[in-house]
mmCIF file of N, CA and C in Angstrom:
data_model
loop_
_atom_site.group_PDB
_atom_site.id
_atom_site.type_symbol
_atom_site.label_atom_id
_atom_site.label_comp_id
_atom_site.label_asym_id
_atom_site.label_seq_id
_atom_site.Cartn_x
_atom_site.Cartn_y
_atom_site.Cartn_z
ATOM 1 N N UNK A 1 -67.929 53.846 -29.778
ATOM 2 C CA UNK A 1 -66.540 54.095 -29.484
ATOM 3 C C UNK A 1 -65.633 53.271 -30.407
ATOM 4 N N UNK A 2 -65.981 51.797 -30.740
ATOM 5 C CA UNK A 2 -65.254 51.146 -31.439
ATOM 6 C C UNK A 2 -65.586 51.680 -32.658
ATOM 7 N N UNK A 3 -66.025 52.401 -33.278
ATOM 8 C CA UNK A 3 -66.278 52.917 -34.878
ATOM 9 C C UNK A 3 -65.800 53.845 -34.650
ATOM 10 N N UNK A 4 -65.533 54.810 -34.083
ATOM 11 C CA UNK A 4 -64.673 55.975 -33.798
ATOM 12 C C UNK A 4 -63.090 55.456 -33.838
ATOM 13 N N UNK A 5 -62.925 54.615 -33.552
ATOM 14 C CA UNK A 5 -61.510 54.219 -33.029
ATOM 15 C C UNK A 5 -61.290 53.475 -34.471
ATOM 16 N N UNK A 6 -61.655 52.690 -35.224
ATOM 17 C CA UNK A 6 -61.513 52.629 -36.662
ATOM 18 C C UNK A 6 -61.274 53.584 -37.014
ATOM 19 N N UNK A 7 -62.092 54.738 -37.402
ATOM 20 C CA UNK A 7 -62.267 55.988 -38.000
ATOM 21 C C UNK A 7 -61.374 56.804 -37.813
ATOM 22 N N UNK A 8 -60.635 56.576 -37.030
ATOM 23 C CA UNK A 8 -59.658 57.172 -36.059
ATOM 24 C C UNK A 8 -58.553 57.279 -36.585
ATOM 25 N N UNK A 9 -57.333 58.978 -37.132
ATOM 26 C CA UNK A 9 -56.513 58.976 -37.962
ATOM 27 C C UNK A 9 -55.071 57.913 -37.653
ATOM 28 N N UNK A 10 -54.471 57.285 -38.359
ATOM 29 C CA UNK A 10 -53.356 56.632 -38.019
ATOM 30 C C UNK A 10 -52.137 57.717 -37.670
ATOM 31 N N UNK A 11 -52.302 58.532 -38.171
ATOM 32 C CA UNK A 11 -51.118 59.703 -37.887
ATOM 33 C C UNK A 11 -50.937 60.738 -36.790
ATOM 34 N N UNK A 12 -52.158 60.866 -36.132
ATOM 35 C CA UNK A 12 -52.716 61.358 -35.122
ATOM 36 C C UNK A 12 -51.451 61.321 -33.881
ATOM 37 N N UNK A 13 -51.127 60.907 -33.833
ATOM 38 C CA UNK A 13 -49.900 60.448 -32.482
ATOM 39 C C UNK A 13 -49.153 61.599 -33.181
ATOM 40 N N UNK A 14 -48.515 61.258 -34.814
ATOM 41 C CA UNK A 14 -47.236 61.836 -35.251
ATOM 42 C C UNK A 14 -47.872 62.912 -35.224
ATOM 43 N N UNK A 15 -48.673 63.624 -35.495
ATOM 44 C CA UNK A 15 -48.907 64.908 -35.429
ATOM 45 C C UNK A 15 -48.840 65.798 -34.191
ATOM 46 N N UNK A 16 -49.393 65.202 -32.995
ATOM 47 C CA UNK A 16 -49.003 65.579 -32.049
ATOM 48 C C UNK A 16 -47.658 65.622 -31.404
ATOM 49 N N UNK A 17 -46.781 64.617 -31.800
ATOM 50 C CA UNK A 17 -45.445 64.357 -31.547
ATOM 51 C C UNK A 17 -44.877 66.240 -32.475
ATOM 52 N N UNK A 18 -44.816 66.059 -33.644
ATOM 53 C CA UNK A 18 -44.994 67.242 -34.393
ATOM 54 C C UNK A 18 -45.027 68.746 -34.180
ATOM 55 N N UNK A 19 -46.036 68.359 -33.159
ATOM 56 C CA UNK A 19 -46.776 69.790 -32.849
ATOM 57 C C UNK A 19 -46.047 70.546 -31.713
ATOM 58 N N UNK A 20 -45.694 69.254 -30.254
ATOM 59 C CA UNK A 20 -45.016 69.442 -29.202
ATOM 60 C C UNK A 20 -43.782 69.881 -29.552
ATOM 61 N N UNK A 21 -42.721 69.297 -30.711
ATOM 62 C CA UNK A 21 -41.374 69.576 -31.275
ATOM 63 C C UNK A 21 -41.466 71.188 -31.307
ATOM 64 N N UNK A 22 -42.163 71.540 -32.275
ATOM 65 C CA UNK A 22 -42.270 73.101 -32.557
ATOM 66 C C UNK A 22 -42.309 73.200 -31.594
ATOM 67 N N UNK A 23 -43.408 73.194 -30.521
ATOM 68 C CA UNK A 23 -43.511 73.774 -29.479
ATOM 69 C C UNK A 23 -42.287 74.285 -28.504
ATOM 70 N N UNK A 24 -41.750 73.313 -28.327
ATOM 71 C CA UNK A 24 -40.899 73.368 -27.352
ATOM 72 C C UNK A 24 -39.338 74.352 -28.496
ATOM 73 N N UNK A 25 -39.439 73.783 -29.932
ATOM 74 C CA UNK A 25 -38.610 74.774 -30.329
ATOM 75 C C UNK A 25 -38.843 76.536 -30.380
ATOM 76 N N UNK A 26 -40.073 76.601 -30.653
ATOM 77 C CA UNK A 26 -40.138 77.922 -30.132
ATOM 78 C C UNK A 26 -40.028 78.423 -28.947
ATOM 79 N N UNK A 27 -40.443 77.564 -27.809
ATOM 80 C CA UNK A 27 -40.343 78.030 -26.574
ATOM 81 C C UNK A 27 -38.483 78.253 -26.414
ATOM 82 N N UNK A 28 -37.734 77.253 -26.866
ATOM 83 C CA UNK A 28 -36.350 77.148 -26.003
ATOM 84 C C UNK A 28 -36.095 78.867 -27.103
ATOM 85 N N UNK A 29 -36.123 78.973 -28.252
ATOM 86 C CA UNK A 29 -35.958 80.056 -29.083
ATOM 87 C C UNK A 29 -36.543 81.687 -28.357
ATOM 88 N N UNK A 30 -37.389 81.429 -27.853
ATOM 89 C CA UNK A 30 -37.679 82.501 -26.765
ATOM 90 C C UNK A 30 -36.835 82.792 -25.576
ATOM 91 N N UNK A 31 -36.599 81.636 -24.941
ATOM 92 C CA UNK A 31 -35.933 82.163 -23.795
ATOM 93 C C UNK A 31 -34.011 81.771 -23.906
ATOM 94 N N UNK A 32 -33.806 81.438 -25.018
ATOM 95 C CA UNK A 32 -32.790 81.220 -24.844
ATOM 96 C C UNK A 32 -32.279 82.563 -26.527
ATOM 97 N N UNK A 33 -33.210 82.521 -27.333
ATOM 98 C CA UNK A 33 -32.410 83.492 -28.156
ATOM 99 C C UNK A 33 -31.723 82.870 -29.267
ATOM 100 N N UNK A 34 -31.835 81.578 -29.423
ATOM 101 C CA UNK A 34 -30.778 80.881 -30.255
ATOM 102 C C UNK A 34 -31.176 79.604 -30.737
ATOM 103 N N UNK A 35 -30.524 79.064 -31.599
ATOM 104 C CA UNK A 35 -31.253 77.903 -31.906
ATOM 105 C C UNK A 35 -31.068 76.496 -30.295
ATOM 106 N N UNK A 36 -32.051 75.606 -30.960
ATOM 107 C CA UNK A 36 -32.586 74.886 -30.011
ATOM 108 C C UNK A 36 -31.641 73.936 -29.709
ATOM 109 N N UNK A 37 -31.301 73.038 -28.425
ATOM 110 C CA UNK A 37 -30.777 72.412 -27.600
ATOM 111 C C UNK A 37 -30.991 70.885 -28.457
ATOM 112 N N UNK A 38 -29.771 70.981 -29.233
ATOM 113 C CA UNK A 38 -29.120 69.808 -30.010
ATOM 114 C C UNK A 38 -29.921 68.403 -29.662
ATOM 115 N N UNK A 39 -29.431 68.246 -27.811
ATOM 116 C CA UNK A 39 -30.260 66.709 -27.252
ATOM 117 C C UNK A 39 -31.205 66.973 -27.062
ATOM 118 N N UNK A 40 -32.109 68.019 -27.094
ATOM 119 C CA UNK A 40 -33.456 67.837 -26.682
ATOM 120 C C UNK A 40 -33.708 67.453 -28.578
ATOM 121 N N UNK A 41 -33.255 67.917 -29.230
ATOM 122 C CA UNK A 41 -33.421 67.966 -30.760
ATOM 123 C C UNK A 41 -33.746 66.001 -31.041
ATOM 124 N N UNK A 42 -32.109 65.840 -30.620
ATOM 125 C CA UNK A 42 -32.398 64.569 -30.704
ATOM 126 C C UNK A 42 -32.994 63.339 -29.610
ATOM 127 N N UNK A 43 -33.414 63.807 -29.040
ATOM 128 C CA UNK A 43 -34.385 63.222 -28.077
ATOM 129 C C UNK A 43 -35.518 62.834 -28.736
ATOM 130 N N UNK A 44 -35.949 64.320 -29.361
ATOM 131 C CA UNK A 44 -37.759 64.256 -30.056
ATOM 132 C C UNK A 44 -37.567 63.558 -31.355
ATOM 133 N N UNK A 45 -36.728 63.546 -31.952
ATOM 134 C CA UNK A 45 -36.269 62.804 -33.028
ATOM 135 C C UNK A 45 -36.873 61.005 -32.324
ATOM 136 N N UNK A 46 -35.855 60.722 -31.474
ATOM 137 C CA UNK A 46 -35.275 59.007 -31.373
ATOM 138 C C UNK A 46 -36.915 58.703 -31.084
ATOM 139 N N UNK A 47 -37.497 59.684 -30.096
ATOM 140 C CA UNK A 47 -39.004 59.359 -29.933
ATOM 141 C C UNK A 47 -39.929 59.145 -30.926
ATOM 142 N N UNK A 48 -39.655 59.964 -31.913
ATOM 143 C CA UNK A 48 -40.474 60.014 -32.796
ATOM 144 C C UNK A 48 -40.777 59.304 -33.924
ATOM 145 N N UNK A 49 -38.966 58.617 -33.947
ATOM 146 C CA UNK A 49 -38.537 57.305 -34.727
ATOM 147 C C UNK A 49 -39.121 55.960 -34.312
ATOM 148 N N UNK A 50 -39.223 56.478 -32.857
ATOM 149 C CA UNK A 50 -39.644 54.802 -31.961
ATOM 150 C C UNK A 50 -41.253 54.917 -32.158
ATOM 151 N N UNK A 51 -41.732 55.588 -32.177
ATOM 152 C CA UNK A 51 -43.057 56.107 -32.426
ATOM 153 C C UNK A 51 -43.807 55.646 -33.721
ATOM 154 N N UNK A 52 -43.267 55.660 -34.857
ATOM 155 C CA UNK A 52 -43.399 55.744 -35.864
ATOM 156 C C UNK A 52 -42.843 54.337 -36.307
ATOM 157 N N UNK A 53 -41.868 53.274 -36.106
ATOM 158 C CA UNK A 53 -41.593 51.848 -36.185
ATOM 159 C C UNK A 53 -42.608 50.926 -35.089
ATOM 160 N N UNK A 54 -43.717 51.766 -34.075
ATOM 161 C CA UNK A 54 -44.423 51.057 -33.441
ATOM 162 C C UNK A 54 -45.616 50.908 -34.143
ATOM 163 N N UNK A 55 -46.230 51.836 -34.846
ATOM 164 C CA UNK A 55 -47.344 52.539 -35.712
ATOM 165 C C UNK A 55 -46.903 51.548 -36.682
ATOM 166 N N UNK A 56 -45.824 50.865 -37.481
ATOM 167 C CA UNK A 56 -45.909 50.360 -38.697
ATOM 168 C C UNK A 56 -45.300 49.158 -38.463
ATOM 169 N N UNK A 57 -44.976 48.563 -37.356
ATOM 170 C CA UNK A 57 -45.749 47.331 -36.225
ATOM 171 C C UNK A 57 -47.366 46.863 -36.585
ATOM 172 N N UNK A 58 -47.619 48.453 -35.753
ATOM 173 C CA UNK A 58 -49.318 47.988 -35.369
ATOM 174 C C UNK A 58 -49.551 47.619 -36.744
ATOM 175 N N UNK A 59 -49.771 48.278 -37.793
ATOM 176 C CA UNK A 59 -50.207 48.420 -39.042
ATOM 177 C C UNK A 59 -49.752 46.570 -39.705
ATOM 178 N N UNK A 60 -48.681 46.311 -39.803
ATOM 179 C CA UNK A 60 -48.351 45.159 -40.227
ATOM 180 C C UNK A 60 -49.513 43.474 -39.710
ATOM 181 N N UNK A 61 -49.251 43.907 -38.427
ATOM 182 C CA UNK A 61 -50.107 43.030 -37.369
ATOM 183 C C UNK A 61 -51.472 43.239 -37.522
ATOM 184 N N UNK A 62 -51.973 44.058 -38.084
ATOM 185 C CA UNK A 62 -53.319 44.246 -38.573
ATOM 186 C C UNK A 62 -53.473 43.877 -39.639
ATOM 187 N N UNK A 63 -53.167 43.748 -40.440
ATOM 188 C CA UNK A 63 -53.089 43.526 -41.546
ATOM 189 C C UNK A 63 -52.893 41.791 -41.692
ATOM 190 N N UNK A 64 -52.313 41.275 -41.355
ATOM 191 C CA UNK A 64 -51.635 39.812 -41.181
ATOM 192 C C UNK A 64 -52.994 39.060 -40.499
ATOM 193 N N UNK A 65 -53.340 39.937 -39.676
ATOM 194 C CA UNK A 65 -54.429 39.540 -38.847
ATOM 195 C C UNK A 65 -55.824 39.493 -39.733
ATOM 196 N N UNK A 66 -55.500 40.735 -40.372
ATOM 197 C CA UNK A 66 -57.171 40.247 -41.725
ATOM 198 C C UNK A 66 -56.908 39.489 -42.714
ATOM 199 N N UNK A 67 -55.607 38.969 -43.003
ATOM 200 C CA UNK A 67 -55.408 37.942 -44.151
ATOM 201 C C UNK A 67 -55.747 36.671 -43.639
ATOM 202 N N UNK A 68 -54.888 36.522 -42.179
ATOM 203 C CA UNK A 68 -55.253 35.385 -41.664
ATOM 204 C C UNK A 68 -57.796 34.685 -41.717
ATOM 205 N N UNK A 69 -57.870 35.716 -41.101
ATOM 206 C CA UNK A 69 -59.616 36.005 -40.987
ATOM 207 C C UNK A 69 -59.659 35.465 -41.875
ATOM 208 N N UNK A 70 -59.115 35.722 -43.133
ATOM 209 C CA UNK A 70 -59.764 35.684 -44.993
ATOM 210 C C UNK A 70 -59.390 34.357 -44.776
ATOM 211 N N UNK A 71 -58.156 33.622 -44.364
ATOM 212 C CA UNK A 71 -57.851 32.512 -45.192
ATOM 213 C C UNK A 71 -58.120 31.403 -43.849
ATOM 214 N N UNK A 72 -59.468 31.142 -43.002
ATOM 215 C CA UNK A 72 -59.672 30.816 -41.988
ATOM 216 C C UNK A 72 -59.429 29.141 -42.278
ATOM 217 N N UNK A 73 -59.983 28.641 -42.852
ATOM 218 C CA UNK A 73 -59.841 27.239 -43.219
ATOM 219 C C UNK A 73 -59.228 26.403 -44.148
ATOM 220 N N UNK A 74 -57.738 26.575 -44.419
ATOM 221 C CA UNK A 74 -57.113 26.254 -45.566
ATOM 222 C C UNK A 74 -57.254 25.194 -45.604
ATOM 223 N N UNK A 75 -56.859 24.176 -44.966
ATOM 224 C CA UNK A 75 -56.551 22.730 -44.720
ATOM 225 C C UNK A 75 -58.169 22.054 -44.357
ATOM 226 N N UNK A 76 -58.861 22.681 -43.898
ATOM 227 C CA UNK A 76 -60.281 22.207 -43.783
ATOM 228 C C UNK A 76 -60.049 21.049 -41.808
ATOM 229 N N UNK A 77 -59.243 22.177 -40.718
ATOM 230 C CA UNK A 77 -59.694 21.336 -39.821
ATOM 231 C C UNK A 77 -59.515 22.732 -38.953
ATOM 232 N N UNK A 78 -60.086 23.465 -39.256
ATOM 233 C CA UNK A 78 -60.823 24.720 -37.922
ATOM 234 C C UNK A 78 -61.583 24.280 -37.114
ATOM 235 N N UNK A 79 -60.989 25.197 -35.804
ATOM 236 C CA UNK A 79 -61.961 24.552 -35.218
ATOM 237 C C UNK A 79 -63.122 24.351 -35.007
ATOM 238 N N UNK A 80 -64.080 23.471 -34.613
ATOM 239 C CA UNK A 80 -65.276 23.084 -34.458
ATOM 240 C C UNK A 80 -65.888 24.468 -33.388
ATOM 241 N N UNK A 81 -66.964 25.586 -34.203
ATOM 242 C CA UNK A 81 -67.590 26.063 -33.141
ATOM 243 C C UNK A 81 -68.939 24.985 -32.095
ATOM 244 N N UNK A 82 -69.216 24.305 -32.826
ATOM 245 C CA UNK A 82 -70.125 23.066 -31.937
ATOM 246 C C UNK A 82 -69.877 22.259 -30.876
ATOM 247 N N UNK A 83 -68.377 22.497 -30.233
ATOM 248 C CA UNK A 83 -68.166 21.044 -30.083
ATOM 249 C C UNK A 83 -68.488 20.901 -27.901
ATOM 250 N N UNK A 84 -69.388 21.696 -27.713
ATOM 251 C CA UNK A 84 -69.698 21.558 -26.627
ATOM 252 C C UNK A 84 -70.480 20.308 -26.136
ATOM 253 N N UNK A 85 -70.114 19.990 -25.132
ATOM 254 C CA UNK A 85 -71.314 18.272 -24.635
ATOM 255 C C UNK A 85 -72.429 19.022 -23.516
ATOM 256 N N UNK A 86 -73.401 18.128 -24.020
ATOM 257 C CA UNK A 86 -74.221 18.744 -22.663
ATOM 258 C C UNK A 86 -74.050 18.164 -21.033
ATOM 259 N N UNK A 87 -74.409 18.483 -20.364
ATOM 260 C CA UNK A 87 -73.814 17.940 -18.827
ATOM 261 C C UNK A 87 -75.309 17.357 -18.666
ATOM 262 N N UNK A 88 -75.595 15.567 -18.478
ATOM 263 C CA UNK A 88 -76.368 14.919 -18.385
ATOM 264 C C UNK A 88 -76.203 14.000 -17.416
ATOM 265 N N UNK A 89 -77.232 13.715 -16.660
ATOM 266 C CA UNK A 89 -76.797 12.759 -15.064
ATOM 267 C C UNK A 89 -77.441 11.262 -15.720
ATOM 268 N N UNK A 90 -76.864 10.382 -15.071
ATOM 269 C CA UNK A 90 -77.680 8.794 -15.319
ATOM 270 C C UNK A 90 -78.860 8.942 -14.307
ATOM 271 N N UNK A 91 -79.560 7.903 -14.626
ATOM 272 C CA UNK A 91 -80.892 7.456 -14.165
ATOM 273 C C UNK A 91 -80.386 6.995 -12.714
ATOM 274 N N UNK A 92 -80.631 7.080 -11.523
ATOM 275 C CA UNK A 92 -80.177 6.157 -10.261
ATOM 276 C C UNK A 92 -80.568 5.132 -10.347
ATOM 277 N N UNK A 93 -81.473 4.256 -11.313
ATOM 278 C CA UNK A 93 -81.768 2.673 -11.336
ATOM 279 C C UNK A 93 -80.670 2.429 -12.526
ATOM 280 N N UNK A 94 -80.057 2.751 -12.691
ATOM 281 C CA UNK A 94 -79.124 2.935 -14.075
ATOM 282 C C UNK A 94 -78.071 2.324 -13.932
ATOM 283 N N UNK A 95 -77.863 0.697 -14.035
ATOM 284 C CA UNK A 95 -76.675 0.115 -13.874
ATOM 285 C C UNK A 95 -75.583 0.263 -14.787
ATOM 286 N N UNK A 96 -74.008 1.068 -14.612
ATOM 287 C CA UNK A 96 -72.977 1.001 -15.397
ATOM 288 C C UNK A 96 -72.718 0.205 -16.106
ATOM 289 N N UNK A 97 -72.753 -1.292 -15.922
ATOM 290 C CA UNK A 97 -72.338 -2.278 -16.579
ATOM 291 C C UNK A 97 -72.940 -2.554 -17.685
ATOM 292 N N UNK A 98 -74.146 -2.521 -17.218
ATOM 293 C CA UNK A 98 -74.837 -2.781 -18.966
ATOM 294 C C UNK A 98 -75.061 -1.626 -19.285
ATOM 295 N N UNK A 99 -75.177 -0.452 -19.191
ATOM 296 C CA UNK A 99 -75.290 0.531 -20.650
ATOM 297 C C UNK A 99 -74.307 1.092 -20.935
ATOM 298 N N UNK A 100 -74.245 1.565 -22.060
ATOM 299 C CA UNK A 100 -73.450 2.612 -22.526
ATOM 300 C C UNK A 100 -72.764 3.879 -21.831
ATOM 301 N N UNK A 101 -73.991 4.249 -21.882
ATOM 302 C CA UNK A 101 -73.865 5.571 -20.888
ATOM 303 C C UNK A 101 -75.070 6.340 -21.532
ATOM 304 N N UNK A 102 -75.408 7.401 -21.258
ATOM 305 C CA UNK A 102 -76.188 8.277 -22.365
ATOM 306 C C UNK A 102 -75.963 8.768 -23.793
ATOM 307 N N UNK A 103 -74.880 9.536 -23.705
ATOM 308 C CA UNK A 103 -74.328 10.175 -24.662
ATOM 309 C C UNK A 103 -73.368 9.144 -25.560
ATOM 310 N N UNK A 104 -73.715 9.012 -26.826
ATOM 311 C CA UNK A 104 -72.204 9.006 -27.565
ATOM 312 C C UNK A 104 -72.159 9.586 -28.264
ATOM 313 N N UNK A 105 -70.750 9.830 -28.606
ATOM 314 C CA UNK A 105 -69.725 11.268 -29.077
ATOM 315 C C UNK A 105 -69.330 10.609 -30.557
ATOM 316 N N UNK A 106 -69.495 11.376 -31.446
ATOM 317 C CA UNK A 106 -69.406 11.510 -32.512
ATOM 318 C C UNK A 106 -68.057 11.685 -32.937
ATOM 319 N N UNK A 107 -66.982 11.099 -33.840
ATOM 320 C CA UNK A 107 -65.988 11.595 -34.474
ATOM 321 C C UNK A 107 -66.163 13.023 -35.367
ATOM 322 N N UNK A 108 -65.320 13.403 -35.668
ATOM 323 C CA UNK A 108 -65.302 14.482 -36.775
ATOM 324 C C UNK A 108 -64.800 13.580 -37.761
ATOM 325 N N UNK A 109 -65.563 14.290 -38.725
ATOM 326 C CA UNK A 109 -64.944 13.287 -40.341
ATOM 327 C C UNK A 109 -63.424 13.818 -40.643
ATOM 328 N N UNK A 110 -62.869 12.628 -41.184
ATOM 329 C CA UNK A 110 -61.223 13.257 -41.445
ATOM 330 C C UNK A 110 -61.100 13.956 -42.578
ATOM 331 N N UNK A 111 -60.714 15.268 -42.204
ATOM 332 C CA UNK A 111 -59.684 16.464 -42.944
ATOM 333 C C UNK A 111 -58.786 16.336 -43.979
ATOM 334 N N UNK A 112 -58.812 16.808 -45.018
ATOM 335 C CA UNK A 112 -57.891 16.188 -46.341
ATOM 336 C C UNK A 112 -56.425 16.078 -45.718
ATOM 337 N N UNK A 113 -56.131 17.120 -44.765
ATOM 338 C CA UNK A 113 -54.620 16.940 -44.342
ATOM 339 C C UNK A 113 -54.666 16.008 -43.178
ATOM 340 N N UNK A 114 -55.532 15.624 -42.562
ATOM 341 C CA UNK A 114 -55.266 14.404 -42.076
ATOM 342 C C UNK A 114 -55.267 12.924 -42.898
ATOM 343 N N UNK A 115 -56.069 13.105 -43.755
ATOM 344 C CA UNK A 115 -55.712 11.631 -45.352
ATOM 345 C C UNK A 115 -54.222 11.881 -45.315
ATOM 346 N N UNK A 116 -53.974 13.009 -46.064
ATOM 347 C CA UNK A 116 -53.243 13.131 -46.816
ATOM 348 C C UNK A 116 -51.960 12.464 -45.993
ATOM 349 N N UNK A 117 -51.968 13.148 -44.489
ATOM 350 C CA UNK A 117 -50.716 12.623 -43.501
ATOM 351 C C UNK A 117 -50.690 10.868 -43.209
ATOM 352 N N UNK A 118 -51.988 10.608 -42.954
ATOM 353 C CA UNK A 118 -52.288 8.990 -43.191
ATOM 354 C C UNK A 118 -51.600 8.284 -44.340
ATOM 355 N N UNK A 119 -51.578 8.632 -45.478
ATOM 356 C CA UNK A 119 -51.444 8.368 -47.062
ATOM 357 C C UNK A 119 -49.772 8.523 -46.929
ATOM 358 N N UNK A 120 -49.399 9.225 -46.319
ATOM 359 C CA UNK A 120 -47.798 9.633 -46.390
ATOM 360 C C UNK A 120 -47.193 8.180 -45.436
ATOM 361 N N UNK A 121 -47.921 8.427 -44.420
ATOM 362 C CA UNK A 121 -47.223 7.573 -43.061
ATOM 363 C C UNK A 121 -47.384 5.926 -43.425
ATOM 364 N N UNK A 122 -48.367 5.717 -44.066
ATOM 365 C CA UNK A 122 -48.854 3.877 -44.601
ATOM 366 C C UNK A 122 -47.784 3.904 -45.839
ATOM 367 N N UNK A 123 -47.555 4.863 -46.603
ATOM 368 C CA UNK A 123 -46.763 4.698 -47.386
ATOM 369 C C UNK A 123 -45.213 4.234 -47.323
ATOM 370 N N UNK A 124 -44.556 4.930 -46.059
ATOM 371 C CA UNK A 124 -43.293 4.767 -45.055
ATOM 372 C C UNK A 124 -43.406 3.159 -44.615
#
């Protein structure tokens, strides 16, 4: 379904929008004999305008959205997919005071834009 929906025409809406217009212009042209009803005219119009500035919305936002993907780590501090802890109990003979604890937690090494902000701020 999701490869279909890629595959899937972008114009597809406007065409149908399109299709209904005629439609209904031939229909009012049948029973009325004459050309078609001005506000319904511009009705399918304003719709079709709003229709068509939503479509090149979507399109923009997609787009922004795969540049962003491309340019995932500029600065070099994305986030960490690792950074889960495991859930570990102490020993019950396990006095707080003297140990540590189990686990210790690792820093992340610093990020050129974190130097770089360091380097700015010692400089001040």
């Amino acid at each position: 379904a999701h490869r279909h929906e890629i595959h899937k025409s972008k114009n597809h809406s406007l065409a149908q929008w399109e299709l209904k217009k005629r439609a209904l212009r031939k229909e009012w042209r049948r029973q009325n004999g004459g050309t078609p009803d001005p506000l319904e005219d511009r009705r399918l119009g304003l719709m079709m305008e709003i229709l068509s500035d939503q479509y090149q919305m979507k399109d923009v936002l997609e787009r922004s959205d795969r540049a962003m993907a491309v340019v995932k780590d500029l600065f070099g501090d994305a986030p960490r997919r690792h950074t889960g802890f495991p859930y570990v109990t102490m020993a019950p003979s396990c006095d707080l005071d003297t140990s540590r604890g189990p686990i210790t937690q690792k820093k992340d090494p610093p990020t050129r834009l974190s130097v770089l902000s360091e380097s700015i701020m010692d400089s001040q």
